[in-house]
Coordinates of C-alpha atoms in Angstrom, one line a residue:
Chain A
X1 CA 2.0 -23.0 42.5
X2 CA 1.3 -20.3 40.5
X3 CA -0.1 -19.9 37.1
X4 CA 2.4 -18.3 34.6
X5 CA -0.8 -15.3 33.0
X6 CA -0.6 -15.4 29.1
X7 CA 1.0 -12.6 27.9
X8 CA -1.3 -10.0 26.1
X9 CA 0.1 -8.2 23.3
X10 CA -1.7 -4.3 23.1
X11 CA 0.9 -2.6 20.6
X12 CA -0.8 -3.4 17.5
X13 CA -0.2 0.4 16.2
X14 CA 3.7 -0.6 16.0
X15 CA 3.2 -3.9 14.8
X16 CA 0.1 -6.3 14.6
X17 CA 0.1 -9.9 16.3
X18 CA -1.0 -12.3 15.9
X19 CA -1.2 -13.0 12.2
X20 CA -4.0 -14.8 10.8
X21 CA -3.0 -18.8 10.2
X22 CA -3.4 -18.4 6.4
X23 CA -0.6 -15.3 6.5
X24 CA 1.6 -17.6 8.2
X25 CA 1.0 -20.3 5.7
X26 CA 1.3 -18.2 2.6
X27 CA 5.1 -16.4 3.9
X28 CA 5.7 -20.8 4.7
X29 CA 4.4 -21.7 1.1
X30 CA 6.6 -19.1 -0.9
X31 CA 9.6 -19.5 1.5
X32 CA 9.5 -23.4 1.0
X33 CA 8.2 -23.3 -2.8
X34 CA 9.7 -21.1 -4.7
X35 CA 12.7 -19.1 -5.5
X36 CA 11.8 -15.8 -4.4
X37 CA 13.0 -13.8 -7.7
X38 CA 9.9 -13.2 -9.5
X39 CA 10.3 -11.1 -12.9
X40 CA 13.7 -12.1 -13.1
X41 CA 13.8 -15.6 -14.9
X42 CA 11.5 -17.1 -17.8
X43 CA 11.2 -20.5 -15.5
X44 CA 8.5 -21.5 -13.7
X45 CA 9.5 -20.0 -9.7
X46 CA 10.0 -17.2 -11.0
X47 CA 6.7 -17.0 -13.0
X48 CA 5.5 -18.5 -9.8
X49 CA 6.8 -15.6 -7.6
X50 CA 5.1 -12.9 -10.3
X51 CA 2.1 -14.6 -9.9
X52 CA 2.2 -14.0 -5.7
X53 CA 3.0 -10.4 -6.6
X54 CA 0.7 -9.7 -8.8
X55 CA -2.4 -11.5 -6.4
X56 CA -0.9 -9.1 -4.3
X57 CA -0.7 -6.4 -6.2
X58 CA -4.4 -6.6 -7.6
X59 CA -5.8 -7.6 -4.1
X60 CA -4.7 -4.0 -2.6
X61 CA -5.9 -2.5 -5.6
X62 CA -9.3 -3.8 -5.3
X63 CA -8.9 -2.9 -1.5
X64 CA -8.3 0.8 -2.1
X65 CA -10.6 1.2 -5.2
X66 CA -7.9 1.5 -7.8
X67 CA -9.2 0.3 -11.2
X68 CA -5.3 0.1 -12.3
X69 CA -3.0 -2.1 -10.1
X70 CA 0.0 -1.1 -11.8
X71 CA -0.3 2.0 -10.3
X72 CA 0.3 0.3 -7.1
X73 CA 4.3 -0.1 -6.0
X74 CA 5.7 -2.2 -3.2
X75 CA 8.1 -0.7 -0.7
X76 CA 9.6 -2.3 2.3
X77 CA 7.3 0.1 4.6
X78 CA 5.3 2.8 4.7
X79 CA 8.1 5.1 5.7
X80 CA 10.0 4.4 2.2
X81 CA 6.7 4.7 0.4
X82 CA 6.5 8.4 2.1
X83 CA 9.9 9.4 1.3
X84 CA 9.0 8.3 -2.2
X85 CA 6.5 10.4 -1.9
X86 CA 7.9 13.5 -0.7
X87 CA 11.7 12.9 -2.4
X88 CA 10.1 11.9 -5.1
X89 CA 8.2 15.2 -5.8
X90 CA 10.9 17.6 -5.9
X91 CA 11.7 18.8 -9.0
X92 CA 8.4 16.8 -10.6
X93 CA 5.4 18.9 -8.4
X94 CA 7.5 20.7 -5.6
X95 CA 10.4 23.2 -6.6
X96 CA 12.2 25.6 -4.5
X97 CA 10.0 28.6 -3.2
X98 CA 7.1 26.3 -2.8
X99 CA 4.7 25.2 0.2
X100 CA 3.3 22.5 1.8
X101 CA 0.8 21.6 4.4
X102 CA 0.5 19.1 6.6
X103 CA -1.1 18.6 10.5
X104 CA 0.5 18.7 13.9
X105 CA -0.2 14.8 14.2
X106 CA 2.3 13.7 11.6
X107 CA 4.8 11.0 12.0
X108 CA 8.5 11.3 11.7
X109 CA 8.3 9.5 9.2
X110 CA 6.5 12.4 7.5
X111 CA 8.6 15.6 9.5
X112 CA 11.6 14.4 9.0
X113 CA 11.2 14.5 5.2
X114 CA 9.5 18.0 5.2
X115 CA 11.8 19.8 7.8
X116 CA 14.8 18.2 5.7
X117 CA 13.7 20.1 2.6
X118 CA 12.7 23.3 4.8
X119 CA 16.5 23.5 5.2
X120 CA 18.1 22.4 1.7
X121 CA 15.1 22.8 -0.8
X122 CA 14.0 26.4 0.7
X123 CA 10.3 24.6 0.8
X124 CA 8.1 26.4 3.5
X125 CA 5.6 24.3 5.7
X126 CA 2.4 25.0 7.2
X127 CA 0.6 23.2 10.1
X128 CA -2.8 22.2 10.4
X129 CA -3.7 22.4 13.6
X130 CA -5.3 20.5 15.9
X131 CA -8.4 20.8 18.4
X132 CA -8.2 20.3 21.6
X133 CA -9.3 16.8 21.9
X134 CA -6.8 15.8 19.1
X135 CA -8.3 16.0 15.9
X136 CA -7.3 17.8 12.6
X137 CA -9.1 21.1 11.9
X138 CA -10.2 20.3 8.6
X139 CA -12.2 23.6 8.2
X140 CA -8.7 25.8 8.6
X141 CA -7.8 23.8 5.5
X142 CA -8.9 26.7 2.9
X143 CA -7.2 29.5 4.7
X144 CA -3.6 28.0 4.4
X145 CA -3.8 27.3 0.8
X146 CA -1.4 29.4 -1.2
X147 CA -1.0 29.9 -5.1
X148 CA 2.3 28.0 -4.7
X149 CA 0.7 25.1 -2.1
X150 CA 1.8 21.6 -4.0
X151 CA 1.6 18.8 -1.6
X152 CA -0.5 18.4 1.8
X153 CA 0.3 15.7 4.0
X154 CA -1.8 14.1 6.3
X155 CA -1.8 11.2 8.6
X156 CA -5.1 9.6 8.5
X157 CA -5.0 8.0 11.8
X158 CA -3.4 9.7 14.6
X159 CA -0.3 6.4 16.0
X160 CA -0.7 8.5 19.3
X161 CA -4.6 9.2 19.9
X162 CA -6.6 7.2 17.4
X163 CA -8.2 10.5 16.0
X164 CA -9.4 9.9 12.7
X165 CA -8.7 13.0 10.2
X166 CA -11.5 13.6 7.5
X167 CA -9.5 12.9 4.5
X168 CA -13.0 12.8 2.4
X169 CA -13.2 16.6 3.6
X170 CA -9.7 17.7 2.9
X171 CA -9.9 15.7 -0.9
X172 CA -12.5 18.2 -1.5
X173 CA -10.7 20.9 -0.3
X174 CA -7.6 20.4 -1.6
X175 CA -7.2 22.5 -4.7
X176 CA -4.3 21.8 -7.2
X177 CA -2.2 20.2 -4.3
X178 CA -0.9 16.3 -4.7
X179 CA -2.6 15.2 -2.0
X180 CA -1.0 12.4 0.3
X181 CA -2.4 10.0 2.6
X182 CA -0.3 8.7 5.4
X183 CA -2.5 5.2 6.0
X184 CA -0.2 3.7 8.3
X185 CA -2.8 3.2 11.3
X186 CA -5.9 3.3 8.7
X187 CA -5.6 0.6 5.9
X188 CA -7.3 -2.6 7.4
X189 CA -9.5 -1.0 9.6
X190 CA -11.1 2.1 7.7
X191 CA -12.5 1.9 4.6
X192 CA -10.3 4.0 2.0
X193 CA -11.6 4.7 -1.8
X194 CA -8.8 6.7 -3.2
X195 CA -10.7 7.6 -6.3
X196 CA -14.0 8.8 -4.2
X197 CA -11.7 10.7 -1.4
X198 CA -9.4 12.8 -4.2
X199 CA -6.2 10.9 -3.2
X200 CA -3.1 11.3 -5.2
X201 CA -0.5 8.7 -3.3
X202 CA -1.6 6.9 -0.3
X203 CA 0.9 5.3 1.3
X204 CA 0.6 1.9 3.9
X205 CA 2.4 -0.8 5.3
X206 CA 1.7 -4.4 5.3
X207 CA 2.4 -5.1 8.7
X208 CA 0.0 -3.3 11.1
X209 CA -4.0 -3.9 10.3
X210 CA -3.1 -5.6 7.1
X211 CA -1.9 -8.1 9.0
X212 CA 1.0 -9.0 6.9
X213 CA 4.6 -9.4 7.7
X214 CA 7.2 -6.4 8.2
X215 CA 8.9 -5.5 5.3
X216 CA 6.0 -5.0 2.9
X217 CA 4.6 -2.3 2.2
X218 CA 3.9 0.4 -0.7
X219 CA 1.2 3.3 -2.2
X220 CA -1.1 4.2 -4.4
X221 CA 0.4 6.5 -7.4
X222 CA -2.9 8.2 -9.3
X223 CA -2.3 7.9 -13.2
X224 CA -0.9 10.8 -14.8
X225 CA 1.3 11.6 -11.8
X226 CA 5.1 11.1 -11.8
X227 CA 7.7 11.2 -9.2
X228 CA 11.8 10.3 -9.4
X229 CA 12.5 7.4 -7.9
X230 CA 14.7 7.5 -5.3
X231 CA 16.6 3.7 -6.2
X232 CA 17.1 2.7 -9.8
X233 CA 18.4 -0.4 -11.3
X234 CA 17.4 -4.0 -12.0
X235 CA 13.6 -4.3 -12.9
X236 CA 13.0 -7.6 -15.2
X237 CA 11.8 -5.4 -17.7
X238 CA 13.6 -3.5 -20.7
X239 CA 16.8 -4.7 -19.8
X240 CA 18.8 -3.5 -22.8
X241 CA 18.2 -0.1 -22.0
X242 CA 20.3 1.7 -19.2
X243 CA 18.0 4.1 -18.4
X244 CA 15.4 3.4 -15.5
X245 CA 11.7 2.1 -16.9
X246 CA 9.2 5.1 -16.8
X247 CA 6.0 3.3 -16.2
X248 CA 5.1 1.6 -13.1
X249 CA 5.4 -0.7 -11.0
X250 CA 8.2 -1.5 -12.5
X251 CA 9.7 2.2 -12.0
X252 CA 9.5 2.3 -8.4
X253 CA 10.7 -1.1 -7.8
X254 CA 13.9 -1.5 -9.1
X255 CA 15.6 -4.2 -7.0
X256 CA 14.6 -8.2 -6.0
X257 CA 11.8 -7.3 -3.9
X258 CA 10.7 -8.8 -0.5
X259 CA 8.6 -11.6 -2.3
X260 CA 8.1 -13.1 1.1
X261 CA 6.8 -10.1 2.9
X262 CA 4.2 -9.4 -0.3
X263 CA 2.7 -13.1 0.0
X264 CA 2.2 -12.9 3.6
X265 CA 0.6 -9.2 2.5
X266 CA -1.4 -10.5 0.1
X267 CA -3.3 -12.7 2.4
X268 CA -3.2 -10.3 5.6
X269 CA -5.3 -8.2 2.8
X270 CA -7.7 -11.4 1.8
X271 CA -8.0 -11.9 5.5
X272 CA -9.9 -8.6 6.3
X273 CA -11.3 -8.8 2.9
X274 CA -13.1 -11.5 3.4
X275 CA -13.6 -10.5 7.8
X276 CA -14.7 -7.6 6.4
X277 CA -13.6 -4.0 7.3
X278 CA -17.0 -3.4 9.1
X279 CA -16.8 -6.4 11.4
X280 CA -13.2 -5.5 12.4
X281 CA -14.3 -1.4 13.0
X282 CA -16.9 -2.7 14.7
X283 CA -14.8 -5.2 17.4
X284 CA -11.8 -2.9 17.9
X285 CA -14.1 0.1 18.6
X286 CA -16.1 -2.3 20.9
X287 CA -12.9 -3.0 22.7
X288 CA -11.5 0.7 23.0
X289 CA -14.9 1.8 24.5
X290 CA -14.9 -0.8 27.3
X291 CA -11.2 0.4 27.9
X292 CA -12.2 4.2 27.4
X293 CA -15.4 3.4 29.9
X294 CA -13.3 1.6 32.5
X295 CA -10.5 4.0 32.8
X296 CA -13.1 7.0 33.5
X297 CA -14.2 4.7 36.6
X298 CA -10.2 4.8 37.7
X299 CA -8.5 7.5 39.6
X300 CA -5.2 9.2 38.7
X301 CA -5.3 8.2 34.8
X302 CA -5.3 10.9 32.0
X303 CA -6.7 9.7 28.5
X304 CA -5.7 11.7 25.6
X305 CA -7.3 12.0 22.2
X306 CA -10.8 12.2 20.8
X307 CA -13.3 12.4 23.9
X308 CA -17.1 11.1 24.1
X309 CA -18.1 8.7 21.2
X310 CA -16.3 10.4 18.4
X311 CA -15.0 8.5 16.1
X312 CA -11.3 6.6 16.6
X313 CA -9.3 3.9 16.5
X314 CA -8.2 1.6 19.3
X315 CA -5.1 3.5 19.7
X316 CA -5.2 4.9 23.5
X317 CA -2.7 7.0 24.8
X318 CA -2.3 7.7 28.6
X319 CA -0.8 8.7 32.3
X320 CA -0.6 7.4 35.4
X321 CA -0.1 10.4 38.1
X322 CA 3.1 10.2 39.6
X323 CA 4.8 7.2 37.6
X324 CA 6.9 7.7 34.7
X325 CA 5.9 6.0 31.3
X326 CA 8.2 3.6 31.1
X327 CA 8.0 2.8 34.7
X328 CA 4.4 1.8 33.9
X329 CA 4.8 -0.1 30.8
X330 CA 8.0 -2.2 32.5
X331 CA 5.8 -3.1 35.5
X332 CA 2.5 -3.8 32.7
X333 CA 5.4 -6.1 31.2
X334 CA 7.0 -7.5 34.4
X335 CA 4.0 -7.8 36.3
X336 CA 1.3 -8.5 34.5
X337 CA 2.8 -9.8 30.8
X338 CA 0.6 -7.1 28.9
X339 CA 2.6 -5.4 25.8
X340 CA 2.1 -1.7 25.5
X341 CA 4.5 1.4 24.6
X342 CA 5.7 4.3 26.4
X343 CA 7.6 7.3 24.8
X344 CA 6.8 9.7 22.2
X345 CA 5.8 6.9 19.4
X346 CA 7.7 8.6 16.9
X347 CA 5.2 11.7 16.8
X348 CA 6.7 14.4 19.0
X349 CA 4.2 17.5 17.2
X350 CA 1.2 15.0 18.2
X351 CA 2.7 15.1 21.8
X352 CA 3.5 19.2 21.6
X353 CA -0.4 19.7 20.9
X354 CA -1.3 17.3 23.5
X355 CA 1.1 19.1 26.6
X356 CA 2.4 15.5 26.5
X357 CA 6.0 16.4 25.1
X358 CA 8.9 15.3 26.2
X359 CA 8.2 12.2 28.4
X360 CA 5.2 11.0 26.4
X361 CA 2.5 8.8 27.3
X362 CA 1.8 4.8 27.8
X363 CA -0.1 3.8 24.2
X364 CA -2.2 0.6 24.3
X365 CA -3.4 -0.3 20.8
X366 CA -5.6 -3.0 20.2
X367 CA -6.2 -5.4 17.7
X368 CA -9.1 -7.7 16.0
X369 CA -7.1 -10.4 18.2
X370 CA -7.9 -9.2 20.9
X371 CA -10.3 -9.9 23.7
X372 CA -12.8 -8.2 26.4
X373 CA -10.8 -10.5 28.7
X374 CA -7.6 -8.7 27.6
X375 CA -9.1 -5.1 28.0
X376 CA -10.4 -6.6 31.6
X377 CA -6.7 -8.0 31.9
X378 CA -5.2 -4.2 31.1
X379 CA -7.7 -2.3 33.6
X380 CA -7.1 -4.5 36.0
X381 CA -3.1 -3.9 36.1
X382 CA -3.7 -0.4 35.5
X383 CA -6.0 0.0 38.8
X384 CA -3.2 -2.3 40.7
X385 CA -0.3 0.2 39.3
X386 CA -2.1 3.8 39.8
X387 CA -2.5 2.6 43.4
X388 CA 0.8 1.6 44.2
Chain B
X1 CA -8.1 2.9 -28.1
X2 CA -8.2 0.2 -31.1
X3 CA -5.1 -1.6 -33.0
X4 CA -6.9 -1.7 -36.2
X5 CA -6.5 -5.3 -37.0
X6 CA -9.2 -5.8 -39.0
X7 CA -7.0 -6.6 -42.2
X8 CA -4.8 -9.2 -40.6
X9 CA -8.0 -11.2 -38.5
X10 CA -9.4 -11.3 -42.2
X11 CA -6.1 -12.6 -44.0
X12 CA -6.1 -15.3 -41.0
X13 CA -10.0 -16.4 -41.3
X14 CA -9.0 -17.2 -44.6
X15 CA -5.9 -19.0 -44.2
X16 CA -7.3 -21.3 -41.8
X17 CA -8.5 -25.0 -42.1
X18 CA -9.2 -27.5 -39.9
X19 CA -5.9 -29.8 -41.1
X20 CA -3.8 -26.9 -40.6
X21 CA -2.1 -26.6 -36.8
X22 CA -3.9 -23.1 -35.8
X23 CA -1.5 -20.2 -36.6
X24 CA -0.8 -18.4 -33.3
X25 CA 0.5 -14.5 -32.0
X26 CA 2.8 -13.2 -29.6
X27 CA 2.2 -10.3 -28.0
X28 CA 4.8 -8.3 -26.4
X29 CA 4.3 -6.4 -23.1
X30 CA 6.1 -3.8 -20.9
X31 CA 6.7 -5.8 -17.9
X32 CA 5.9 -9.1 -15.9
X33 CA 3.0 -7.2 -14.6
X34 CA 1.0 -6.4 -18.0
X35 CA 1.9 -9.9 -19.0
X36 CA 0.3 -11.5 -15.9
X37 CA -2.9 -9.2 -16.5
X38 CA -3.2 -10.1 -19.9
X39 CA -3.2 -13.4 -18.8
X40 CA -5.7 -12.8 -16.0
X41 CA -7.9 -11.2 -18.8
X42 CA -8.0 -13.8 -21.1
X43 CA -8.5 -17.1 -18.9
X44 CA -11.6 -14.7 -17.7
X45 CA -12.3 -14.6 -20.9
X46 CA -12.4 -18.3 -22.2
X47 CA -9.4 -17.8 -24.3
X48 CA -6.6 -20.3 -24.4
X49 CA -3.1 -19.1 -24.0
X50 CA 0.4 -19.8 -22.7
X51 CA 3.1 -17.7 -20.6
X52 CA 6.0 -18.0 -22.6
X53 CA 9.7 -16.4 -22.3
X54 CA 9.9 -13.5 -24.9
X55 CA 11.7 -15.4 -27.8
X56 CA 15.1 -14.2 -28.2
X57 CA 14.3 -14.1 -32.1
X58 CA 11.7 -11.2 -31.2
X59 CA 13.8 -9.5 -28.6
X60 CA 16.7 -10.2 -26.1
X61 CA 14.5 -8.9 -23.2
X62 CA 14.6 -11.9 -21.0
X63 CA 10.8 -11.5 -19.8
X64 CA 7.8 -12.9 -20.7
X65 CA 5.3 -13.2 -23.4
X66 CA 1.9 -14.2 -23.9
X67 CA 0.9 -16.4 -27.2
X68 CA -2.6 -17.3 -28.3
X69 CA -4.3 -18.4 -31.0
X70 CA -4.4 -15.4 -34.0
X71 CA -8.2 -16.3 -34.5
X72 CA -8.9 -14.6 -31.2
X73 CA -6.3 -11.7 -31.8
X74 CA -9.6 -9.1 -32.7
X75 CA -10.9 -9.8 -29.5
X76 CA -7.0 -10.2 -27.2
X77 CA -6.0 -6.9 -28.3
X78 CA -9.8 -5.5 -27.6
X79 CA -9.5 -7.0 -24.2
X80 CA -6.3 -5.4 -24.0
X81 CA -7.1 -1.9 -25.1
X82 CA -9.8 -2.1 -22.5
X83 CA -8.0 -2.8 -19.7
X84 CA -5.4 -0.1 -20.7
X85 CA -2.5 -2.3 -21.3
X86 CA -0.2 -0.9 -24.2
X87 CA 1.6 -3.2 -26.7
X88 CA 5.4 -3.6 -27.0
X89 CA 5.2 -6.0 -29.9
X90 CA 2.7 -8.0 -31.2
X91 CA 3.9 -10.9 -34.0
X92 CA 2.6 -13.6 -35.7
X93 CA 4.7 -17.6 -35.3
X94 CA 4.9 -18.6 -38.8
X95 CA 7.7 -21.2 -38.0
X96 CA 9.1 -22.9 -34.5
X97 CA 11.8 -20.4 -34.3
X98 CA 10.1 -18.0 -36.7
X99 CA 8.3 -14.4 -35.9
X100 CA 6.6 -12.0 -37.5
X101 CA 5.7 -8.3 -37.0
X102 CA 2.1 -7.7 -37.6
X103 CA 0.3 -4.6 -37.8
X104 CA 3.6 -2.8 -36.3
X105 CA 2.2 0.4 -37.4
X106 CA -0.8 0.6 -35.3
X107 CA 0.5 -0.4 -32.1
X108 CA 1.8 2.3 -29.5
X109 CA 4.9 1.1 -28.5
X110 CA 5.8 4.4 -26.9
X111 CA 7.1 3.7 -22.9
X112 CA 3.3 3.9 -20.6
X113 CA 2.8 6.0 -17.6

């Protein structure tokens, strides 16, 4: 008879899992405990329901160095809190005529926005590029700044190679520019000081190394800078007035909020709080070396992204010769129960610079969950696969 | 930034007595989030408190409020200033049902941000 294997999960840069117990617990407290409306009602849920938002709230502040946590505002991901972002800047920083930079590993979630006001909002784009092995060129920073250059863009940890971008370096170097920080792959694994890197917005999402549930998510807003919000209504606050509050949080989070989502955030964040950032680097990294060192043992694989012992995430993107992406991660899923993705993650300029474009690659990304015994697990399905 | 309360905490120090119930102020905040802060400030700080709903004699915002005793009003509204947070109101209970405006003229109760 044989033994079902236990499935391992290696697609922690869409989505983390597991969650830590106490995330589960806290989403299971407020779900069974409460009402869910916070700021709505004077009775005690509701003040209830504040209260998880505003641990919350606070928390992430702390974890990002913010000395004022109202200048933190929950969206349901980090894509919305981008689009806030970059929607939200036009006509506040960013007028027609103007420029921004950004680098060729961006998300969609990112390009989309930008090349949308390329077309309507006659707003010109520049492109960091990219070295060979996948990292931002920080130092070609200074040449594209213009006179009119308001916002730069850039995605602190690459969702296709795990290159880590020096956003301390590009702070510096950033002139006048709001600068934005895409943290999507970062927060929860690399330390991020908004006040010591120069960051303007930084935008993140609960639910990869926070550890939190989908559907929560926000940024970072520095104090003194405003952006339109792109939903208005209901906030708790000022309610006789019909004009949309002007301070946050409460201006950017118009709207019953995803009370759930921000409890289980909340404790993802206490989780690696209290792990401590270091002790999770320092496991993930320990995991992507022994996957990094056993795939340069195995013939007919090609690893992408930042070579040698640079510094990078657990985010490891790669071909089989001769089989197709997908047709590796069905048979990693079929055969062998092991969770990856195939495709162009969302990031088609990351896969331009990388000759990757259009097919892609097969992305394993690993989490503080996992084991040596899953890396073992992955090489040893890869070897079996590239054979066959 | 100050409130200049200086007049009113002295008007209180001598009003009180021990066989009178301790006179107490409301102060008024922006939003749910200023209020909890203020509250996360002051049971830091030793100072008792409650979370109440805004009275609708002071406004018909239907959020919250935080009263405390007007002896420690100096140091609240330093706590406050501190910490950034910016008054909507600030009022002194001189009956159950019964408000009133202190120091209206110092406060800034322009919108924040």
């Amino acid at each position: 008879m044989s033994t079902k294997p236990a499935p391992i999960y290696a697609d922690n840069a869409a989505t983390s899992f597991p969650k830590p117990r106490e995330v589960i617990d806290a989403v299971s407290a407020v779900l069974g405990g409460m009402s869910l409306s916070p700021g709505r009602s004077a009775h005690r849920y509701s003040l209830e329901c504040s209260r998880v938002i505003f641990d919350t709230r606070e928390a992430l502040a702390d974890f990002f160095n913010c000395p004022d946590s109202s200048r933190i505002a929950f969206t349901c991901n980090v894509t919305e809190a981008l689009n806030v972002g970059i929607f939200g800047l036009l006509g506040e920083k960013l007028h027609p005529g103007d420029h921004v930079i950004t680098t060729a590993l961006e998300h969609n979630s990112v390009m989309r926005p930008l090349r949308y006001l390329e077309k309507t909002a006659d707003i010109s784009i520049s492109i960091l590029p990219v070295s060979g092995d996948g990292e931002v060129m920080v130092s070609e920073l200074p040449r594209l700044i213009r006179d009119n250059t308001r916002l730069i863009v850039v995605n602190h940890v690459s969702n296709v190679t795990g290159a880590v971008a020096d956003i301390e370096a590009i702070g510096r170097a950033k002139g006048d520019a709001v600068f934005l920080v895409d943290a999507a792959q970062s927060a929860g694994v690399f330390p991020i000081d908004v006040a010591r890197m120069n960051i303007d917005m930084l935008a993140f999402t609960g639910h990869k190394s926070l550890l939190g549930p989908t559907g929560s998510g926000g940024f970072y807003l520095r104090p003194g800078l405003g952006l339109r919000p792109l939903k208005m209504g209901g906030t708790g606050s000022n309610s006789e007035a019909e004009i949309q509050p002007d301070f946050m949080p409460d201006c950017y989070e118009a709207g019953t909020p995803n009370t759930l989502g921000i409890a289980g955030l909340g404790a993802g964040v206490g989780f690696v709080t209290r792990t401590g950032l270091a002790a999770i680097r320092a496991h993930e990294q320990r995991l992507c070396r022994l996957f990094l060192d056993g795939l340069e043992q195995m013939k007919g694989i090609t690893v992408y992204g930042p070579a040698g012992g640079r510094e990078r995430a657990a985010v490891i993107s790669l071909k089989v010769k001769g089989k197709s992406e997908s047709a590796v991660a069905q048979s990693l899923d079929r055969d062998f129960h092991i969770m990856v993705r195939a495709g162009l993650h969302c990031a088609p300029g990351a896969h331009r610079t990388m000759g990757t474009f259009a097919e892609g690659t097969v992305r394993f990304s690993f989490g503080y969950f996992n084991t040596e015994a899953d890396v073992a697990a992955c090489l040893t399905a890869l070897a079996i696969i590239s054979k066959n | 930034m100050s409130y200049g309360l200086g007049h009113h905490q002295q008007k209180l120090k001598n009003m009180w007595s021990p066989i009178q119930p301790t006179p107490t102020c409301v102060v008024i905040l922006f939003s749910i989030h200023f209020v909890l802060k203020a509250e996360k400030l002051l049971k830091k700080n030793g100072i008792g408190h409650d979370v109440i709903p805004v009275p609708r004699e002071i406004s018909s915002d239907c959020g919250m409020a935080v009263e405390f005793p007007c002896l420690e009003s100096e140091k609240v509204l330093e706590l406050l200033a501190a910490a950034g947070l910016r008054l909507a109101g600030l009022y002194m209970r001189v009956g159950k049902d019964s408000f009133q405006p202190i120091s209206a003229g110092h406060l800034a109760v322009n919108a924040v941000n």
